[in-house]
GROMACS .gro file of C-alpha atoms in nm:
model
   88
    1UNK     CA    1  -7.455   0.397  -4.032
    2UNK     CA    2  -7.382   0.766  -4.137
    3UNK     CA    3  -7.659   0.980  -4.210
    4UNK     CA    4  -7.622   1.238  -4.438
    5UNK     CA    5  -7.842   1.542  -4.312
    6UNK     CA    6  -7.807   1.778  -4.637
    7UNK     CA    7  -7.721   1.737  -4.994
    8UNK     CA    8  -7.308   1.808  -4.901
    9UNK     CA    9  -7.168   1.477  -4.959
   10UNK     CA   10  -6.773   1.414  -4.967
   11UNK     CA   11  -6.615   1.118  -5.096
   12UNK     CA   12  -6.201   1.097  -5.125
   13UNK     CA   13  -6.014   0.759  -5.270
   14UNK     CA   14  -5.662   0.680  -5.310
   15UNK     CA   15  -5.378   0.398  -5.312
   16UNK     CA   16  -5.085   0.376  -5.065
   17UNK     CA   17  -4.824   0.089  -4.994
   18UNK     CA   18  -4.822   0.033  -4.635
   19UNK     CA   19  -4.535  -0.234  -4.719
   20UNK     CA   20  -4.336  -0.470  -4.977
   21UNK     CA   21  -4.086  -0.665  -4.800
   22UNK     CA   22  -4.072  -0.962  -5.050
   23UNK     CA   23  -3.766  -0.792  -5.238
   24UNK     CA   24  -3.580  -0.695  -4.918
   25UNK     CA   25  -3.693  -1.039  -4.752
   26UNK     CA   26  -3.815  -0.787  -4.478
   27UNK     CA   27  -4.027  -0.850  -4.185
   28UNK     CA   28  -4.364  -0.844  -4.310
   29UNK     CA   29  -4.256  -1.130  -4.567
   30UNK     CA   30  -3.954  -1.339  -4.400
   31UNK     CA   31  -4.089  -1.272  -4.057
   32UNK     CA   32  -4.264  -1.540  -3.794
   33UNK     CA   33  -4.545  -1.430  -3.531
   34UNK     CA   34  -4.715  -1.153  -3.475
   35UNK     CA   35  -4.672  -0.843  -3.713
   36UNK     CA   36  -4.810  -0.471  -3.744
   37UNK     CA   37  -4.731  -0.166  -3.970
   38UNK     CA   38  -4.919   0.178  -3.993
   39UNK     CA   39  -4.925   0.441  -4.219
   40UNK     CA   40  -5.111   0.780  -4.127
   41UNK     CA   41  -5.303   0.850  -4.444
   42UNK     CA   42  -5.439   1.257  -4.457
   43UNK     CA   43  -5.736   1.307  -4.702
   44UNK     CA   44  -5.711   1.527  -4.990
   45UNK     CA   45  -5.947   1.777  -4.801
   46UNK     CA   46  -6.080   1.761  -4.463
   47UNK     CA   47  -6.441   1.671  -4.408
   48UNK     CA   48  -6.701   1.809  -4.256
   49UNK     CA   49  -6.669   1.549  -3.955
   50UNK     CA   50  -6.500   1.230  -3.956
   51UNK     CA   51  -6.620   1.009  -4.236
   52UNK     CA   52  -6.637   0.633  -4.287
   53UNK     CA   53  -6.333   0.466  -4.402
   54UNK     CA   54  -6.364   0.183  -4.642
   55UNK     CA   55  -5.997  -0.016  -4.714
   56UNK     CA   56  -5.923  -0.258  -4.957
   57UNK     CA   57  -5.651  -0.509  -5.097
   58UNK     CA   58  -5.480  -0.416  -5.408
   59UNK     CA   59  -5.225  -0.679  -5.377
   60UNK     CA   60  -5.180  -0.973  -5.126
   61UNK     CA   61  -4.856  -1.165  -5.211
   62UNK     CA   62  -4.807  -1.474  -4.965
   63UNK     CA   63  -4.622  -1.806  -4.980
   64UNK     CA   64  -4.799  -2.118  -5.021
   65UNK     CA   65  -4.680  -2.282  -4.711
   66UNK     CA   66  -4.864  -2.066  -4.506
   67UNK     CA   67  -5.159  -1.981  -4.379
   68UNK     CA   68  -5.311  -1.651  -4.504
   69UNK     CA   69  -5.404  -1.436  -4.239
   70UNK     CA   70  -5.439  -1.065  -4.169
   71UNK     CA   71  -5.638  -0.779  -3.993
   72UNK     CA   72  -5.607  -0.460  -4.209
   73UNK     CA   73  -5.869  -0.152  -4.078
   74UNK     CA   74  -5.879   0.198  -4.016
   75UNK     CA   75  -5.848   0.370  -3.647
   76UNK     CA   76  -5.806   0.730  -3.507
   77UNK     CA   77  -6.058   0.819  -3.807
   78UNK     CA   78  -6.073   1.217  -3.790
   79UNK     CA   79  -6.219   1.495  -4.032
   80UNK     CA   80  -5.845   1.516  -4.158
   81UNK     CA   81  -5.760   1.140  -4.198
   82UNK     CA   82  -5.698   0.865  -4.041
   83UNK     CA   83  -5.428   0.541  -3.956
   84UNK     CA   84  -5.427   0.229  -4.219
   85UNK     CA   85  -5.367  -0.070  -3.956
   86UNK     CA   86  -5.234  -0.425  -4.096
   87UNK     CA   87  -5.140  -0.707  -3.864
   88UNK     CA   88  -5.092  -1.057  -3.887
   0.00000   0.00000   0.00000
């Protein structure tokens, strides 16, 4: 839990594609086993300290044959951003 200690609060959103393979039949789509990309992502300002990162799905496009798996999260979280982490 982050407490805030003063009335300074900072809160930065966005969208990024970390990948779309399905029209190049790339790796993250025609692939088998295990798969990772990053993408450093730099806020829009920096923080006062490193924040808490929140990421979401936007878009999820998998075959129906398999099973849908994934780990997407944030690491190396600093005042100035962070790296956007998906495996499968």
């Amino acid at each position: 839990m982050k407490k805030i200690a003063s009335n300074r609060i900072g809160i930065d959103d966005g969208r990024f594609t970390l990948f779309s393979d399905f029209d190049t039949d790339g790796p993250m789509w025609s692939g088998v086993g295990p798969r990772e990309v990053t993408q450093d992502i730099a806020f829009s300002d920096s923080f006062l300290s490193p924040p808490s990162v929140h990421l979401t799905i936007a878009l999820w496009d998998v075959h129906e044959g398999h099973n849908m798996r994934m780990d997407f999260f944030a690491e190396d979280i600093t005042a100035n951003g962070f790296r956007a982490v998906f495996k499968t």
